[in-house]
């Protein structure tokens, strides 16, 4: 078999890349180990930066997003028994984020790719990539019927997430890796109950962090900081609701409870691997970098990577190597900004096990500063809605 770009992984990065390439007339094949139903049901992110929304709109993918997405002009930060509003619109000259689940983006992308007649192969196994430094790299896999397939490509995109095979296919000596594991995890639930808030609440509490997000007028998404060693079985539904109610407690406000439809525990880490290219293999999204979810950046980074990669691959196939050569550095700038912001939000809002009173007071001081200084709130707002570096250096001299 032959294609121009072989894409490993049908997450947001791989599917969106396939679509953006098709808009440029570039042919691709996507291979995915999981089933279509699994990819469409996997509960993950929910917040899109305005740049991600614009990208989806400009590439003709925002029909349902524009009808069902919820535009939010801020978030709440809660600590020491008080809830403070950070008003993104006022702080950033009108910028907002949109709450629209990653599962819905994946459903929209799969439907669009299949309607356009694209090759998206689910339920594959034993994916391998080879001849990466030649101009005909190959992508091999066993298809759902058990037949071994080999696709000769012009380039391969590794969009196979943190546990994929593409990053390990790069020689270890060409990679530099930065990694930090955090001593806590998130227990996330999807609940069949109307949200108890109009905008997301990020709560810092002595028992740990909690986040109230939403999925629509009748569905809530909530997260609790838990110990990474804990299992979902340790957390019966009522224990979760009781702990959420404790961490969000505020006089005159009540957390509505309802049936829990999905429950999962996610470890938290920061991870960056560079460069994001080796020969004709290009990494995008979680395959190259992971951020802890507190800043709502992972999905947005994955989309930003492929927005750079699609034109770079198009140029490469037409004989211009310069955008492909610039790909890694162009992405890593944004990746490090988001890595810092996510680390900052995470360490400000979580309780570090074993931390002393000094650290607790430093966190509270930081939270008081962010909610009382316009400059500090503006910094949070411009990072959360999506930072765009100003070439002029923002007028600083
Ligand atoms: P993935 O979504 O991981 O997709 C990779 C795909 O590759 C998968 O479908 C996988 O099955 C497939 N694959 C793996 N190995 C192979 C193989 N060998 N062969 C073929 N296919 C393979 N980000 C945000 O921006 N905002 C948020 O609010 C947010 N909240 C989050 C909350 C939680 C609880 C979690 C877990 C994550 C959150 N994120 C958030 C992060 C976001 O979900 C990820 O960054 C995003 O999924 C990255 O997309 P991706 O396409 O790079 O990788
Ligand atoms: C959601 C997830 C996040 O990590 C976050 O920071 C905000 C919202 C969500 O799933 O809705």
Coordinates of C-alpha atoms and ligand atoms in Angstrom, one line a residue:
X1 CA 0.0 0.0 0.0
X2 CA 1.1 3.6 -0.6
X3 CA 0.1 6.9 1.0
X4 CA 1.7 10.3 1.4
X5 CA 1.4 10.6 5.2
X6 CA 1.0 7.6 7.5
X7 CA -0.6 8.7 10.8
X8 CA -0.3 6.6 14.0
X9 CA -3.2 7.3 16.4
X10 CA -6.8 8.4 16.0
X11 CA -6.9 10.9 18.9
X12 CA -7.5 14.6 18.3
X13 CA -4.0 15.1 16.9
X14 CA -4.0 12.3 14.3
X15 CA -7.6 12.9 13.1
X16 CA -7.2 16.6 12.9
X17 CA -3.9 16.3 11.0
X18 CA -5.5 13.9 8.5
X19 CA -8.3 16.5 7.9
X20 CA -5.9 19.4 7.6
X21 CA -3.8 17.5 5.1
X22 CA -6.9 16.5 3.1
X23 CA -7.8 20.2 2.9
X24 CA -4.4 20.7 1.2
X25 CA -4.9 17.7 -1.1
X26 CA -2.5 15.5 0.8
X27 CA -3.4 11.9 1.2
X28 CA -3.1 10.0 4.5
X29 CA -3.9 6.8 6.3
X30 CA -4.7 6.7 10.0
X31 CA -4.2 3.6 12.1
X32 CA -5.5 3.2 15.6
X33 CA -5.2 0.3 18.1
X34 CA -8.6 1.0 19.8
X35 CA -12.1 0.6 18.4
X36 CA -14.0 3.5 17.1
X37 CA -16.5 3.2 20.0
X38 CA -13.7 3.3 22.5
X39 CA -12.1 6.4 21.0
X40 CA -15.5 8.2 20.9
X41 CA -16.3 7.4 24.6
X42 CA -12.9 8.0 26.3
X43 CA -13.5 10.8 28.8
X44 CA -10.9 13.5 28.7
X45 CA -10.5 17.2 28.2
X46 CA -13.2 19.8 28.0
X47 CA -11.8 23.3 27.5
X48 CA -10.8 24.8 24.2
X49 CA -8.7 28.0 23.8
X50 CA -10.2 30.6 21.4
X51 CA -7.4 29.7 18.9
X52 CA -8.4 26.1 18.9
X53 CA -12.1 27.0 18.2
X54 CA -10.9 29.3 15.4
X55 CA -8.9 26.5 13.9
X56 CA -11.9 24.1 14.0
X57 CA -14.1 26.8 12.4
X58 CA -11.6 27.7 9.7
X59 CA -11.3 24.0 8.7
X60 CA -15.0 23.4 8.5
X61 CA -15.4 21.3 11.7
X62 CA -17.3 23.6 14.0
X63 CA -21.0 22.8 13.1
X64 CA -21.8 21.0 16.3
X65 CA -19.3 23.0 18.3
X66 CA -21.0 26.2 17.4
X67 CA -24.4 24.8 18.4
X68 CA -23.4 23.0 21.6
X69 CA -20.2 24.5 22.8
X70 CA -20.5 26.8 25.9
X71 CA -18.5 30.0 25.7
X72 CA -17.0 30.9 29.1
X73 CA -15.7 34.4 29.9
X74 CA -13.8 33.4 33.1
X75 CA -13.3 30.9 35.9
X76 CA -13.7 30.9 39.6
X77 CA -10.7 30.4 42.0
X78 CA -11.8 29.2 45.5
X79 CA -9.6 29.1 48.6
X80 CA -9.9 29.9 52.3
X81 CA -13.7 29.8 52.2
X82 CA -14.0 32.4 49.4
X83 CA -14.8 32.2 45.7
X84 CA -13.2 34.7 43.4
X85 CA -14.1 35.4 39.7
X86 CA -11.3 35.8 37.1
X87 CA -12.9 37.7 34.3
X88 CA -11.1 36.7 31.1
X89 CA -13.1 39.1 28.9
X90 CA -12.3 42.1 31.0
X91 CA -8.6 41.1 31.5
X92 CA -7.7 40.1 27.9
X93 CA -9.8 42.5 25.7
X94 CA -12.7 40.1 25.2
X95 CA -11.1 36.7 24.9
X96 CA -12.9 33.5 26.0
X97 CA -12.6 29.7 26.2
X98 CA -15.2 27.2 25.0
X99 CA -16.3 24.2 27.0
X100 CA -16.8 21.3 24.4
X101 CA -15.8 17.8 25.3
X102 CA -12.8 16.1 23.6
X103 CA -15.1 13.1 23.0
X104 CA -17.3 15.3 20.9
X105 CA -14.4 16.7 18.9
X106 CA -13.2 13.1 18.2
X107 CA -16.8 12.1 17.1
X108 CA -16.9 15.1 14.8
X109 CA -13.5 14.4 13.3
X110 CA -14.2 10.7 12.8
X111 CA -17.5 11.4 11.1
X112 CA -15.9 14.1 8.8
X113 CA -13.0 11.9 7.8
X114 CA -15.2 8.9 7.0
X115 CA -17.7 11.1 5.1
X116 CA -14.7 12.4 3.1
X117 CA -13.8 8.8 2.2
X118 CA -10.6 8.8 4.3
X119 CA -8.8 5.7 5.4
X120 CA -9.1 5.4 9.2
X121 CA -8.3 1.8 10.4
X122 CA -9.4 1.0 13.9
X123 CA -8.6 -2.1 16.0
X124 CA -5.1 -2.6 14.5
X125 CA -2.3 -4.2 16.5
X126 CA 1.6 -4.5 16.4
X127 CA 2.1 -1.0 14.8
X128 CA 5.7 -0.5 13.7
X129 CA 7.5 2.4 11.9
X130 CA 10.8 1.9 10.0
X131 CA 13.2 3.4 7.5
X132 CA 12.7 6.7 9.2
X133 CA 15.8 8.4 7.8
X134 CA 14.9 7.4 4.2
X135 CA 12.5 9.4 2.0
X136 CA 10.2 6.3 2.0
X137 CA 9.5 5.5 5.6
X138 CA 7.1 2.5 6.2
X139 CA 4.2 2.0 8.6
X140 CA 3.4 -1.6 9.4
X141 CA 0.4 -3.0 11.4
X142 CA -1.8 -6.0 11.7
X143 CA -5.4 -5.1 10.6
X144 CA -8.6 -6.0 12.4
X145 CA -8.8 -9.2 10.3
X146 CA -5.4 -10.3 11.4
X147 CA -3.6 -9.5 8.1
X148 CA -0.2 -7.9 8.3
X149 CA -0.1 -4.6 6.3
X150 CA 2.8 -2.4 5.1
X151 CA 2.3 1.2 3.9
X152 CA 5.0 3.0 2.1
X153 CA 4.8 6.7 3.0
X154 CA 6.6 10.0 2.3
X155 CA 6.4 10.9 6.0
X156 CA 5.0 9.5 9.2
X157 CA 3.2 11.4 11.9
X158 CA 3.4 9.9 15.4
X159 CA 0.1 11.0 17.0
X160 CA 0.0 8.0 19.3
X161 CA -0.1 9.6 22.7
X162 CA 2.3 9.2 25.6
X163 CA 2.3 5.4 25.6
X164 CA 2.7 5.1 21.8
X165 CA 5.4 3.4 19.7
X166 CA 6.6 6.4 17.7
X167 CA 8.7 8.3 20.2
X168 CA 10.5 5.1 21.3
X169 CA 11.3 4.5 17.6
X170 CA 13.6 7.5 17.7
X171 CA 17.2 6.7 18.8
X172 CA 17.5 7.5 22.5
X173 CA 20.7 9.5 21.8
X174 CA 19.0 12.1 19.6
X175 CA 16.3 12.8 22.3
X176 CA 16.4 15.1 25.3
X177 CA 13.7 14.4 27.8
X178 CA 12.4 16.5 30.7
X179 CA 10.0 14.8 33.2
X180 CA 8.3 15.4 36.5
X181 CA 5.8 13.2 38.2
X182 CA 3.5 14.8 40.7
X183 CA 2.6 13.2 44.1
X184 CA -1.1 13.3 43.3
X185 CA -3.7 12.1 40.8
X186 CA -7.1 13.2 39.6
X187 CA -10.3 11.2 40.2
X188 CA -12.7 12.4 37.4
X189 CA -16.4 11.7 37.3
X190 CA -19.1 12.4 34.7
X191 CA -22.4 12.9 36.4
X192 CA -26.0 13.0 35.1
X193 CA -26.8 16.2 37.0
X194 CA -27.1 19.9 35.9
X195 CA -23.9 21.9 36.8
X196 CA -24.1 23.8 40.1
X197 CA -22.0 26.6 38.5
X198 CA -22.1 28.8 35.4
X199 CA -18.3 28.7 35.0
X200 CA -15.5 26.3 36.1
X201 CA -14.5 26.4 39.8
X202 CA -10.9 25.5 40.7
X203 CA -10.9 25.0 44.4
X204 CA -7.8 24.8 46.7
X205 CA -8.8 23.1 50.0
X206 CA -6.8 21.7 52.9
X207 CA -8.0 18.2 51.9
X208 CA -6.8 18.8 48.3
X209 CA -7.8 20.3 45.0
X210 CA -11.2 20.0 43.4
X211 CA -12.5 21.1 40.0
X212 CA -16.1 21.6 38.9
X213 CA -16.5 21.6 35.1
X214 CA -19.4 20.7 32.9
X215 CA -20.5 19.1 29.7
X216 CA -23.8 20.8 29.0
X217 CA -27.0 21.9 30.7
X218 CA -27.7 18.5 32.2
X219 CA -24.2 16.9 32.6
X220 CA -21.4 17.8 35.1
X221 CA -17.7 16.9 35.0
X222 CA -15.9 17.0 38.4
X223 CA -12.4 16.1 39.6
X224 CA -10.9 15.5 43.0
X225 CA -7.2 15.4 43.9
X226 CA -6.4 11.9 45.2
X227 CA -3.4 9.9 46.1
X228 CA -1.9 8.2 43.0
X229 CA -1.9 4.8 44.8
X230 CA -5.7 5.0 45.2
X231 CA -8.1 2.9 43.1
X232 CA -11.5 3.7 41.7
X233 CA -12.9 1.0 43.9
X234 CA -11.8 3.0 47.0
X235 CA -14.2 5.7 45.9
X236 CA -17.9 4.7 46.1
X237 CA -20.1 7.4 44.6
X238 CA -21.3 8.8 47.9
X239 CA -17.7 9.2 49.2
X240 CA -16.9 11.2 46.1
X241 CA -20.0 13.5 46.5
X242 CA -19.2 14.1 50.2
X243 CA -15.6 15.0 49.5
X244 CA -16.6 17.3 46.5
X245 CA -19.2 19.0 48.7
X246 CA -16.5 19.5 51.4
X247 CA -13.9 21.0 49.1
X248 CA -16.4 23.3 47.3
X249 CA -18.3 24.3 50.5
X250 CA -19.5 27.9 50.5
X251 CA -22.3 29.5 52.5
X252 CA -25.5 29.8 50.4
X253 CA -24.2 27.5 47.7
X254 CA -25.0 23.9 47.2
X255 CA -23.5 21.1 45.0
X256 CA -26.2 19.2 43.1
X257 CA -25.6 15.4 43.2
X258 CA -26.7 12.8 40.6
X259 CA -25.9 9.4 39.1
X260 CA -22.2 8.9 38.2
X261 CA -21.9 7.7 34.6
X262 CA -18.1 7.4 34.3
X263 CA -15.3 7.3 36.9
X264 CA -11.5 7.2 36.3
X265 CA -8.1 8.0 38.0
X266 CA -5.4 9.8 36.0
X267 CA -1.8 10.3 37.2
X268 CA -0.2 13.7 36.7
X269 CA 3.1 14.4 35.0
X270 CA 4.9 17.0 33.1
X271 CA 7.0 15.6 30.2
X272 CA 8.7 17.2 27.2
X273 CA 10.7 15.3 24.6
X274 CA 12.8 17.1 22.0
X275 CA 13.2 17.3 19.0
X276 CA 9.8 16.5 17.7
X277 CA 11.2 15.2 14.5
X278 CA 13.6 12.4 13.4
X279 CA 14.2 12.1 9.7
X280 CA 10.7 11.6 8.2
X281 CA 9.0 10.9 11.5
X282 CA 7.2 13.9 13.1
X283 CA 5.7 13.7 16.6
X284 CA 2.6 15.7 17.6
X285 CA 0.5 16.0 20.8
X286 CA 0.8 13.8 23.8
X287 CA 3.4 11.6 21.9
X288 CA 5.9 14.4 22.4
X289 CA 4.7 16.2 25.5
X290 CA 2.3 15.8 28.5
X291 CA 1.1 18.5 30.9
X292 CA -0.8 18.1 34.1
X293 CA -4.5 18.8 33.3
X294 CA -4.9 21.8 35.7
X295 CA -4.2 24.4 33.0
X296 CA -6.5 22.7 30.4
X297 CA -3.7 22.7 27.9
X298 CA -3.1 19.2 26.6
X299 CA -5.7 19.1 23.9
X300 CA -5.0 22.6 22.8
X301 CA -1.3 21.8 22.4
X302 CA -2.1 18.7 20.3
X303 CA -4.2 20.9 18.0
X304 CA -1.6 23.6 17.8
X305 CA 1.1 21.1 16.9
X306 CA -0.8 19.7 13.9
X307 CA -1.8 23.2 12.7
X308 CA 1.9 23.7 12.2
X309 CA 2.7 20.2 11.0
X310 CA 0.1 20.1 8.2
X311 CA 1.5 23.0 6.1
X312 CA 5.1 21.8 6.9
X313 CA 4.3 18.3 5.5
X314 CA 2.6 19.8 2.5
X315 CA 5.7 21.9 1.8
X316 CA 8.0 18.9 2.4
X317 CA 6.1 16.8 -0.2
X318 CA 6.5 19.7 -2.7
X319 CA 10.2 19.8 -2.1
X320 CA 10.5 22.6 0.4
X321 CA 12.1 21.2 3.6
X322 CA 12.4 24.5 5.5
X323 CA 9.0 24.4 7.3
X324 CA 9.6 20.8 8.3
X325 CA 13.1 21.7 9.6
X326 CA 11.5 24.5 11.6
X327 CA 8.6 22.4 13.0
X328 CA 10.1 21.2 16.2
X329 CA 11.4 24.6 17.4
X330 CA 8.1 26.3 16.4
X331 CA 6.1 24.0 18.5
X332 CA 8.4 23.7 21.5
X333 CA 8.1 27.4 22.3
X334 CA 4.4 27.1 22.9
X335 CA 4.9 23.7 24.6
X336 CA 7.2 25.2 27.2
X337 CA 4.9 28.1 27.9
X338 CA 2.0 25.7 28.5
X339 CA 4.3 23.4 30.5
X340 CA 5.2 26.2 32.8
X341 CA 1.6 27.5 33.1
X342 CA 0.3 24.0 33.8
X343 CA 3.0 23.4 36.5
X344 CA 2.2 26.8 38.0
X345 CA -1.6 26.2 38.2
X346 CA -1.0 22.7 39.5
X347 CA 1.4 23.6 42.3
X348 CA -0.6 26.7 43.3
X349 CA -3.9 24.7 43.7
X350 CA -3.0 21.2 44.9
X351 CA -2.0 20.1 48.4
X352 CA 1.4 18.5 48.3
X353 CA 1.5 15.5 50.7
X354 CA 4.0 16.1 53.5
X355 CA 4.4 19.8 52.7
X356 CA 5.0 22.1 55.6
X357 CA 3.0 25.1 56.8
X358 CA 5.5 27.4 55.0
X359 CA 4.5 25.9 51.7
X360 CA 0.8 26.2 52.6
X361 CA 1.1 29.9 53.4
X362 CA 3.1 30.5 50.2
X363 CA 0.3 28.9 48.1
X364 CA -2.3 31.1 49.9
X365 CA -0.3 34.2 49.3
X366 CA 0.0 33.3 45.6
X367 CA -3.8 32.8 45.4
X368 CA -4.5 36.0 47.2
X369 CA -2.2 37.8 44.8
X370 CA -3.8 36.3 41.6
X371 CA -7.2 37.3 42.8
X372 CA -6.3 40.8 44.0
X373 CA -3.7 42.1 41.5
X374 CA -4.9 43.0 38.0
X375 CA -1.4 42.2 36.6
X376 CA -1.4 38.7 38.1
X377 CA -5.0 37.9 37.1
X378 CA -4.2 39.2 33.6
X379 CA -1.2 36.8 33.4
X380 CA -3.5 33.8 34.4
X381 CA -6.2 34.9 31.9
X382 CA -3.9 35.3 28.9
X383 CA -2.3 31.9 29.5
X384 CA -5.6 30.1 30.1
X385 CA -7.2 31.6 27.0
X386 CA -4.0 30.8 25.0
X387 CA -0.8 32.8 25.1
X388 CA 0.4 34.4 21.9
X389 CA 3.9 35.8 22.0
X390 CA 4.1 39.4 20.8
X391 CA 7.1 39.8 18.4
X392 CA 7.6 43.3 19.6
X393 CA 8.2 42.1 23.1
X394 CA 5.0 43.8 24.3
X395 CA 6.6 47.2 24.4
X396 CA 9.1 46.4 27.1
X397 CA 12.3 48.2 27.0
Ligands
LIG1 P1 -4.4 10.8 22.5 O1 -5.7 11.5 22.7 O2 -3.8 10.1 23.6 O3 -4.5 9.9 21.2 C1 -3.5 9.0 20.8 C2 -4.2 7.8 20.1 O4 -3.2 6.9 19.7 C3 -5.1 7.0 21.0 O5 -6.3 6.9 20.4 C4 -4.4 5.7 21.2 O6 -5.3 4.6 21.4 C5 -3.6 5.6 19.9 N1 -2.4 4.7 19.9 C6 -1.5 4.5 20.9 N2 -0.6 3.7 20.6 C7 -0.9 3.3 19.3 C8 -0.2 2.4 18.4 N3 0.9 1.7 18.8 N4 -0.8 2.2 17.2 C9 -1.9 2.9 16.8 N5 -2.5 3.8 17.6 C10 -2.0 3.9 18.9 N6 -6.4 18.9 27.6 C11 -6.9 20.1 27.4 O7 -6.5 20.8 26.5 N7 -7.9 20.6 28.2 C12 -8.4 19.9 29.2 O8 -9.4 20.4 29.8 C13 -7.9 18.6 29.5 N8 -8.4 17.9 30.5 C14 -7.9 16.6 30.6 C15 -8.5 15.8 31.6 C16 -8.0 14.5 31.8 C17 -8.7 13.7 32.9 C18 -7.0 13.9 30.9 C19 -6.6 12.5 31.1 C20 -6.5 14.7 30.0 C21 -6.9 16.0 29.8 N9 -6.3 16.9 28.8 C22 -6.8 18.1 28.7 C23 -5.3 16.3 27.9 C24 -5.8 15.9 26.6 O9 -6.9 14.9 26.8 C25 -4.7 15.2 25.8 O10 -3.6 16.1 25.7 C26 -5.1 14.9 24.4 O11 -5.9 13.7 24.3 C27 -3.9 14.6 23.4 O12 -4.3 14.2 22.1 P2 -3.4 13.3 21.3 O13 -4.2 13.1 20.0 O14 -2.1 13.8 21.2 O15 -3.3 11.9 22.1
LIG2 C1 -11.7 20.0 32.3 C2 -10.5 19.4 32.4 C3 -9.4 20.2 32.9 O1 -8.2 19.6 33.0 C4 -9.5 21.5 33.2 O2 -8.4 22.2 33.6 C5 -10.7 22.1 33.0 C6 -11.8 21.4 32.5 C7 -12.8 19.2 31.8 O3 -12.7 18.0 31.6 O4 -13.9 19.8 31.6

